[in-house]
PDB file of C-alpha atoms in Angstrom:
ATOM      1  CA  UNK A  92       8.123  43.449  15.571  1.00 56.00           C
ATOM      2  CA  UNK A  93       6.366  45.927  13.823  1.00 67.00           C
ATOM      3  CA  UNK A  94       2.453  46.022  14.248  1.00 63.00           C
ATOM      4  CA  UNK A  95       1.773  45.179  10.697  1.00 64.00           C
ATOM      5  CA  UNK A  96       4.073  42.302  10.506  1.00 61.00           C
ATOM      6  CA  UNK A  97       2.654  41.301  14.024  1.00 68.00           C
ATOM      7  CA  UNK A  98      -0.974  41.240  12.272  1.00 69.00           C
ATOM      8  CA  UNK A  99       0.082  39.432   9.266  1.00 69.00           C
ATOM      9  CA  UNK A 100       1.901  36.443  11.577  1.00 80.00           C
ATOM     10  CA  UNK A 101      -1.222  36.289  13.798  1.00 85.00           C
ATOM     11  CA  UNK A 102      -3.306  36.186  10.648  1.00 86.00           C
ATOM     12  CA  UNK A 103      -0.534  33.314   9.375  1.00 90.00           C
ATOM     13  CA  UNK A 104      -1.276  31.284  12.831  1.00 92.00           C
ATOM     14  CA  UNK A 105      -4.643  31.294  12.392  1.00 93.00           C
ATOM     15  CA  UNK A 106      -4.808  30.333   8.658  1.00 94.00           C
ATOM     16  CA  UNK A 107      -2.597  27.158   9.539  1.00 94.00           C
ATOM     17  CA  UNK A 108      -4.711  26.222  12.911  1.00 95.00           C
ATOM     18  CA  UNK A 109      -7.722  26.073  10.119  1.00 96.00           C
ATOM     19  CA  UNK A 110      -5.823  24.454   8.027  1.00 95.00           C
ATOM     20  CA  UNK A 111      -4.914  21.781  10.849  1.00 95.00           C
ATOM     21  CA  UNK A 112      -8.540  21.586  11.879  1.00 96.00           C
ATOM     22  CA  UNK A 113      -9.591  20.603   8.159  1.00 96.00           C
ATOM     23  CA  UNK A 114      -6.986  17.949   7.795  1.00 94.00           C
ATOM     24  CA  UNK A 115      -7.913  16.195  11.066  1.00 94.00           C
ATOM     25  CA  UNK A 116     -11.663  16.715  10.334  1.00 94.00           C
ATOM     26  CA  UNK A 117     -11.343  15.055   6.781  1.00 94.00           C
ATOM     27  CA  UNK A 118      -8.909  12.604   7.450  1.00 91.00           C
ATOM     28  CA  UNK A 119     -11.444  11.263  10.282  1.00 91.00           C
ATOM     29  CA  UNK A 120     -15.118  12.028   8.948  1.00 92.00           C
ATOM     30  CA  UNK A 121     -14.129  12.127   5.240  1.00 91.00           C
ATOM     31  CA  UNK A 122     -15.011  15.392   2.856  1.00 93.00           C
ATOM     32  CA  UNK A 123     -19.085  15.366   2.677  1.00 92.00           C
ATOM     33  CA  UNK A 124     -19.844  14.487   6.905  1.00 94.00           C
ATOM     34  CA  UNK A 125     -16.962  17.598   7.530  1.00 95.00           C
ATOM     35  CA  UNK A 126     -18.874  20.892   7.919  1.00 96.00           C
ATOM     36  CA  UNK A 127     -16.801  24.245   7.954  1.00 96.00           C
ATOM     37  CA  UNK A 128     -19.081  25.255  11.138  1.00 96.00           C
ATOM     38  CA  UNK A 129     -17.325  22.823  13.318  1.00 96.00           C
ATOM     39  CA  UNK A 130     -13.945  22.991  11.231  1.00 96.00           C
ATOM     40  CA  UNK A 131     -13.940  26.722  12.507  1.00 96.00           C
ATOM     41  CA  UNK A 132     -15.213  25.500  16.109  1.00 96.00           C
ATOM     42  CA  UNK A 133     -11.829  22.865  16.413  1.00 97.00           C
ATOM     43  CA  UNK A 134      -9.943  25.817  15.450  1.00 96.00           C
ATOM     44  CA  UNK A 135     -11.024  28.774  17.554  1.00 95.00           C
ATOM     45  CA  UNK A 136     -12.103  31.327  14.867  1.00 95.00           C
ATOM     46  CA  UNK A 137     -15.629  32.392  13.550  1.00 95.00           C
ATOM     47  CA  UNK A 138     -16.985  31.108  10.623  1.00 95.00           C
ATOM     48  CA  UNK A 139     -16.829  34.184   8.916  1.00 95.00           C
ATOM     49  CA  UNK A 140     -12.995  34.162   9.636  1.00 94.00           C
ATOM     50  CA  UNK A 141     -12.932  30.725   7.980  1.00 95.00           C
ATOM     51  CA  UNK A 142     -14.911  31.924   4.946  1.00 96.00           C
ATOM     52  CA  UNK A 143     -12.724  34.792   4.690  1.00 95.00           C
ATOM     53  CA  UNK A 144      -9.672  32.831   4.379  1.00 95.00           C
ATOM     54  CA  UNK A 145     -11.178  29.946   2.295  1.00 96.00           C
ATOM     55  CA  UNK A 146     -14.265  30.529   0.629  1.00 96.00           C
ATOM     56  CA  UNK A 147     -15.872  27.262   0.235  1.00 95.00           C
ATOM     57  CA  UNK A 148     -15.121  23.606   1.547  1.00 96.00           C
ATOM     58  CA  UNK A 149     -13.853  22.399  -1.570  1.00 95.00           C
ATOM     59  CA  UNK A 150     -11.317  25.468  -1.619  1.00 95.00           C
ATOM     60  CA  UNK A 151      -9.959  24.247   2.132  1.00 96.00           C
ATOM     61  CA  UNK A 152     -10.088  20.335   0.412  1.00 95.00           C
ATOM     62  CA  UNK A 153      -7.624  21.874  -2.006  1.00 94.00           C
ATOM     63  CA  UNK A 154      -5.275  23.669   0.288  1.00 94.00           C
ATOM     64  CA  UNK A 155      -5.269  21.172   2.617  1.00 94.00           C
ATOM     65  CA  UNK A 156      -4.134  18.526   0.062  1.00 93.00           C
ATOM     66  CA  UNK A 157      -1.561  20.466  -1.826  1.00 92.00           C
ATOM     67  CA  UNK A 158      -0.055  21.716   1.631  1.00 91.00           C
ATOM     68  CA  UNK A 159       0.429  17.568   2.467  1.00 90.00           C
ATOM     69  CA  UNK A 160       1.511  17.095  -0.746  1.00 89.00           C
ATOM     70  CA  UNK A 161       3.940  20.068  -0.482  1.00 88.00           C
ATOM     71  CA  UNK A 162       5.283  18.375   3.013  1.00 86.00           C
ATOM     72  CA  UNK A 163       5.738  15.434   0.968  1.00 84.00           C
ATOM     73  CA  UNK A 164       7.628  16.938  -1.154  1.00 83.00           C
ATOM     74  CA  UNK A 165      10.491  18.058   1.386  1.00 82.00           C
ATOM     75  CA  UNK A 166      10.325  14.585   2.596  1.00 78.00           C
ATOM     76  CA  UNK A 167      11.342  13.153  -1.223  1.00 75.00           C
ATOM     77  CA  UNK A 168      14.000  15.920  -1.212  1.00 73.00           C
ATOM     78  CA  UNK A 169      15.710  14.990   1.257  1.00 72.00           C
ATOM     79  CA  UNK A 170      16.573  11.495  -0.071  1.00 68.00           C
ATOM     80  CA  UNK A 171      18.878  13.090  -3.063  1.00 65.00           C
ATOM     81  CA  UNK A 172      21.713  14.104  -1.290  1.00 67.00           C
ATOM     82  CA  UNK A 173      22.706  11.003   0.178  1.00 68.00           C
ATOM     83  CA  UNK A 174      26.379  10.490  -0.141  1.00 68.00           C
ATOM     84  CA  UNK A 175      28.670   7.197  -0.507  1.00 71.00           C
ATOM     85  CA  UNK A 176      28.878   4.387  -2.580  1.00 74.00           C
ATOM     86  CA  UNK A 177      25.779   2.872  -4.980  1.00 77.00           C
ATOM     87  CA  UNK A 178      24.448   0.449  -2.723  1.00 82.00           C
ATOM     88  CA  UNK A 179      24.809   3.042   0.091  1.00 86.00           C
ATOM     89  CA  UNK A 180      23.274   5.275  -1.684  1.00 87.00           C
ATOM     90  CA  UNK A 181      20.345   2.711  -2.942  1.00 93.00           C
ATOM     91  CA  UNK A 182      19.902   1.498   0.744  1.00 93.00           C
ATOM     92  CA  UNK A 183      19.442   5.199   1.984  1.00 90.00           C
ATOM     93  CA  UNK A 184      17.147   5.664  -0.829  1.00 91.00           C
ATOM     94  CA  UNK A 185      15.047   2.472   0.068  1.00 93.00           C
ATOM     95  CA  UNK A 186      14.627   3.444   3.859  1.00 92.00           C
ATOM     96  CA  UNK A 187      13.841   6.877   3.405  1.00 89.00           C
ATOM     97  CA  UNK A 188      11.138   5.714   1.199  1.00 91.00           C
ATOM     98  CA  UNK A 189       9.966   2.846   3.312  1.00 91.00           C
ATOM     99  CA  UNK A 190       9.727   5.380   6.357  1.00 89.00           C
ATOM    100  CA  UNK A 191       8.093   7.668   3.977  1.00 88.00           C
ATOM    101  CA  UNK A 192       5.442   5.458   2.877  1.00 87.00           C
ATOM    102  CA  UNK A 193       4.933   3.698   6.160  1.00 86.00           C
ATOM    103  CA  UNK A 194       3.733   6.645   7.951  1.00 86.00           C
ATOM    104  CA  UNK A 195       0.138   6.322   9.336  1.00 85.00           C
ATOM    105  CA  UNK A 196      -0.074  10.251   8.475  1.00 88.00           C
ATOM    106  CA  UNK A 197       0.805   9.384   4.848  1.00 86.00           C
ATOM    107  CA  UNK A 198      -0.967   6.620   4.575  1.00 86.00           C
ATOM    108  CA  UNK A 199      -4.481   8.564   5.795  1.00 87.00           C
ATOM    109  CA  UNK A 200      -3.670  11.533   3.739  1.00 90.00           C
ATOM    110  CA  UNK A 201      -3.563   9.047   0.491  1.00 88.00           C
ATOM    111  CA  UNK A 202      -6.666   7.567   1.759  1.00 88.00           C
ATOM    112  CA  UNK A 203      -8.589  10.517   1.772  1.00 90.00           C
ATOM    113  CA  UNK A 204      -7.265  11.949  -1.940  1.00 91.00           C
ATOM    114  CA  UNK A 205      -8.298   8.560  -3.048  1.00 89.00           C
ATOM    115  CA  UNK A 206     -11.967   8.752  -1.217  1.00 90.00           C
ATOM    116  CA  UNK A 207     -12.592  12.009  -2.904  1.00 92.00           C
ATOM    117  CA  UNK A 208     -11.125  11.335  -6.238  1.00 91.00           C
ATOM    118  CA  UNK A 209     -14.099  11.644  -8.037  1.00 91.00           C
ATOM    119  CA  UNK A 210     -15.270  14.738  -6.318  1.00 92.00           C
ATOM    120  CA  UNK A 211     -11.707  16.055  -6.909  1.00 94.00           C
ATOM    121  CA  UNK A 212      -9.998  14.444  -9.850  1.00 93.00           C
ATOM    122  CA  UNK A 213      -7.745  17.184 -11.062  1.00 93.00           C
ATOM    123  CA  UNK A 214      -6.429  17.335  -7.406  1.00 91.00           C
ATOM    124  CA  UNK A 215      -6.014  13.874  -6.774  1.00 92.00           C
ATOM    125  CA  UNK A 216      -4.140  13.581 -10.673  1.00 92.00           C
ATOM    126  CA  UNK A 217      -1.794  16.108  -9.258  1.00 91.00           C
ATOM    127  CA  UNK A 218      -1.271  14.590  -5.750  1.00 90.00           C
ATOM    128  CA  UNK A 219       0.008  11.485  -6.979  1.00 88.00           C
ATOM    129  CA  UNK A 220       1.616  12.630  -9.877  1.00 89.00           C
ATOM    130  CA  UNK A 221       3.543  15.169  -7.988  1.00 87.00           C
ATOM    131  CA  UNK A 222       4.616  11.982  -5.474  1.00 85.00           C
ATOM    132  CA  UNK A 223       5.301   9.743  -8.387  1.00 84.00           C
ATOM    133  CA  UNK A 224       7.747  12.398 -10.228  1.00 86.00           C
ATOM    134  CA  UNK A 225       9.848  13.663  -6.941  1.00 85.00           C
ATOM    135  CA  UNK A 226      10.040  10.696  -5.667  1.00 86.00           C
ATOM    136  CA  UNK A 227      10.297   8.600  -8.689  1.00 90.00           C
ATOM    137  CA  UNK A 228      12.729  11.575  -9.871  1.00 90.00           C
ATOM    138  CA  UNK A 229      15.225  11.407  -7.068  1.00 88.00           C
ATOM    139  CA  UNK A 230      15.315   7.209  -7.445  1.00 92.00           C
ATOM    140  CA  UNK A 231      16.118   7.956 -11.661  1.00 93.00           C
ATOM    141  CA  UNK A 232      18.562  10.275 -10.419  1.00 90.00           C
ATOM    142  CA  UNK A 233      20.309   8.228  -8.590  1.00 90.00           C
ATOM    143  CA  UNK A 234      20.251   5.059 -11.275  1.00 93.00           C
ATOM    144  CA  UNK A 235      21.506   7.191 -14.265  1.00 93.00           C
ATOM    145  CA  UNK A 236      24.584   8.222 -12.485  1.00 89.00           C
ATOM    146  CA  UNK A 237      25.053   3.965 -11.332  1.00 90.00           C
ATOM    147  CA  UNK A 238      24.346   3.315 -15.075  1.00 92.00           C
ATOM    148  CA  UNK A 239      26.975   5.884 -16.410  1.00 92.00           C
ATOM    149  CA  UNK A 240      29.439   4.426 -13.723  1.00 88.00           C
ATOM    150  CA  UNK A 241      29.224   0.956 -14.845  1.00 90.00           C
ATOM    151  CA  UNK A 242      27.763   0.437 -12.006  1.00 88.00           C
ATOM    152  CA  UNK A 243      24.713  -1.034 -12.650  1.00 91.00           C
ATOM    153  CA  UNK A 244      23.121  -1.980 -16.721  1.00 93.00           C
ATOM    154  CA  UNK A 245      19.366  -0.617 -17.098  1.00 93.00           C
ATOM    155  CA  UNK A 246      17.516  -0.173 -20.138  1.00 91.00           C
ATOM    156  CA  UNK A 247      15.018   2.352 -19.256  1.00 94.00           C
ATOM    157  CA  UNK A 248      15.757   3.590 -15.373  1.00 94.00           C
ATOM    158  CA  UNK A 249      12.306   4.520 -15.082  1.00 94.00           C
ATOM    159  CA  UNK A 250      10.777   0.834 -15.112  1.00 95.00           C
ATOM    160  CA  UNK A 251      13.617  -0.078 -12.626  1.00 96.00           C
ATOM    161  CA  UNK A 252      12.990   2.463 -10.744  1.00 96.00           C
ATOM    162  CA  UNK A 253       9.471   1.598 -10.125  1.00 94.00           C
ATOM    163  CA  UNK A 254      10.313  -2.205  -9.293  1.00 96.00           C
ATOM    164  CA  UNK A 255      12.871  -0.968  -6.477  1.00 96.00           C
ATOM    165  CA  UNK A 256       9.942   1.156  -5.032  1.00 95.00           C
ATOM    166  CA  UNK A 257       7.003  -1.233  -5.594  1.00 95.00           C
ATOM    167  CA  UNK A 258       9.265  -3.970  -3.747  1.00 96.00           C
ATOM    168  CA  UNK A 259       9.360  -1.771  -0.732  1.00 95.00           C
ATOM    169  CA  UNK A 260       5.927  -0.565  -1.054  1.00 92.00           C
ATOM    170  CA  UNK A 261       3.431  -3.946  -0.976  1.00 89.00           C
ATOM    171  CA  UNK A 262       4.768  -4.741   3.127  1.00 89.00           C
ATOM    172  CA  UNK A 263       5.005  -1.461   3.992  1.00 88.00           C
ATOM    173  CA  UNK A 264       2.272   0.627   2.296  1.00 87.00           C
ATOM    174  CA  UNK A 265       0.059  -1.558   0.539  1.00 83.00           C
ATOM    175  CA  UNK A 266      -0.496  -4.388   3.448  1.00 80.00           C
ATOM    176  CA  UNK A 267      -1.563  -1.805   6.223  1.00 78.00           C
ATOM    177  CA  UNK A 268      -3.466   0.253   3.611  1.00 75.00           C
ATOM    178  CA  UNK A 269      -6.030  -2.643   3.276  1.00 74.00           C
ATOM    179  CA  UNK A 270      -5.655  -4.262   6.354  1.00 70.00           C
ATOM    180  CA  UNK A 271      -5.990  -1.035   8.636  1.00 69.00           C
ATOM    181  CA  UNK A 272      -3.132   1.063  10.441  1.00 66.00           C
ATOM    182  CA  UNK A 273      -3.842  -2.186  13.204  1.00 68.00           C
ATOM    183  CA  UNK A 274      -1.675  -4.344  11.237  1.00 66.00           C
ATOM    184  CA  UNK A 275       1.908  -4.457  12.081  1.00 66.00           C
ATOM    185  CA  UNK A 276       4.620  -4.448   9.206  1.00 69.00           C
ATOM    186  CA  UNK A 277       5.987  -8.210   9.849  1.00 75.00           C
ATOM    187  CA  UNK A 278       9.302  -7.066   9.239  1.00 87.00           C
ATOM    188  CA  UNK A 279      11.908  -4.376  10.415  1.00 92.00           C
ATOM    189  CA  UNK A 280      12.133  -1.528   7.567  1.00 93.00           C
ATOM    190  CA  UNK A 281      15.392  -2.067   7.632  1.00 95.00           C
ATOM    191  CA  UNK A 282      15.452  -5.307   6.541  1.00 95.00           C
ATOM    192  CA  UNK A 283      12.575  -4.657   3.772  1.00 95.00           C
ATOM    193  CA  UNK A 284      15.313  -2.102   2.323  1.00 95.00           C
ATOM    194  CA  UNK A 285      18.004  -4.614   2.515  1.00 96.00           C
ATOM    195  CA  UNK A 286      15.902  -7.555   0.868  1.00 96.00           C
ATOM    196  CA  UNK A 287      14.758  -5.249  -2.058  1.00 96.00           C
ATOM    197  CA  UNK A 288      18.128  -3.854  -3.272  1.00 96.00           C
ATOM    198  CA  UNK A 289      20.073  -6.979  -2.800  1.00 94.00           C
ATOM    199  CA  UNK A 290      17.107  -8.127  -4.995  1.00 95.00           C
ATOM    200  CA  UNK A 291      17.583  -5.080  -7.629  1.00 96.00           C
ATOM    201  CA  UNK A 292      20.728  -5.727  -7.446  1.00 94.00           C
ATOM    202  CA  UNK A 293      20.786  -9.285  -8.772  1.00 93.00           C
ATOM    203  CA  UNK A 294      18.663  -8.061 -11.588  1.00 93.00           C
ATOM    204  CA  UNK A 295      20.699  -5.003 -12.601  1.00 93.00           C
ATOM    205  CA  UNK A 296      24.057  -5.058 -10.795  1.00 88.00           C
ATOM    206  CA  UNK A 297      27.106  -4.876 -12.534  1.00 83.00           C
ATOM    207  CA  UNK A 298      30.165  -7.414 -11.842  1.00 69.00           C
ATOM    208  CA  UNK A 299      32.284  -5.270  -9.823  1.00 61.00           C
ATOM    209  CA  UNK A 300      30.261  -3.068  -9.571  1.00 53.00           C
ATOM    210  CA  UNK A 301      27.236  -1.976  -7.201  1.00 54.00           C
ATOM    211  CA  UNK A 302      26.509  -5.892  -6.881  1.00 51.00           C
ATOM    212  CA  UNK A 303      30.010  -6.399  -5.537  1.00 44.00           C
ATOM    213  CA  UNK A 304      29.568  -3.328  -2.988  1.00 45.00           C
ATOM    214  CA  UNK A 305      26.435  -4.782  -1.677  1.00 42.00           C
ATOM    215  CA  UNK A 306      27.874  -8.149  -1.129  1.00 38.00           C
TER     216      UNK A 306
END
């Protein structure tokens, strides 16, 4: 490897251990107890190495958030290219999400955009909005193409969308996020998924159509 590409990787690894540093340090202490002198500490580098790669705390805040969001965002991706029938494809949807969403990482990582939003309320608006339109985007997707099979009969996929996801969402997102990461989902994930389609699909099912493949 040549020496300046050898700098520029070692310069990459210590960026990210900063980066990793930050997150823990927020996620545990929150934004205001986290100082950049012991961010630095937890990840071997100076201070003045931190400083030169972020310049302020609420510049690592920011980075730190949009690279979780950007994770995120892979995560949502994923989901889109699931193949097979509509209530296959629904289902795969469902868990993905549920898994998604369930995620003690995700969960803390939400919990800390919504701590700070008032310090940071252009960066929180674009966390969750970002969330809301991939994933939100990949579930429309999927119910316009149902729709124009005959598949299933929706009036603004949108507002559907957002019932599938909020049925999956109270148990396994919701629940834990106010009872603490302590609390056990009640139910398999699997069988969350399973109860909220079959329920979408009574709602919006077509005869013969998606219904019929889930039954």
């Amino acid at each position: 490897m040549p020496i300046e590409d050898e700098r520029d990787a070692r310069s990459e690894r210590k960026r990210q251990d900063v980066l990793d540093a930050a997150r823990r340090r927020f996620m545990t202490e929150g934004y205001a107890s986290t100082g950049m002198e012991a961010v630095a500490r937890d990840a071997g580098v100076s201070t003045a190495t931190l400083y030169a790669y972020f310049p302020s705390k609420s510049d690592l805040f920011h980075v730190v958030v949009e690279e979780a969001a950007e994770v995120f965002m892979r995560r949502a991706g994923e989901t889109a290219h699931v193949q097979g029938d509509g209530a296959t494809q629904l289902r795969a949807f469902a868990l993905a999400y549920a898994r998604f969403i369930s995620d003690p990482f995700v969960r803390a990582i939400f919990r800390l955009v919504a701590a700070e939003r008032r310090r940071f309320e252009t960066v929180a608006r674009r966390f969750h909005t970002r969330l809301r339109d991939e994933f939100g985007g990949v579930l429309i997707g999927i119910l316009r193409r149902l729709h124009a099979e005959g598949r299933v009969s929706l009036t603004k996929p949108s507002w559907a969308a957002g019932q599938l996801m909020g049925m999956i969402e109270h148990p396994t997102f919701l629940v834990p996020l106010v009872a603490g990461d302590d609390a056990p989902v009640e139910r398999p994930l699997e069988d969350i998924c399973e109860e909220a389609v079959e329920t979408f699909l009574a709602r919006y099912g077509v005869r013969d159509g998606v219904g019929a493949e889930a039954a």
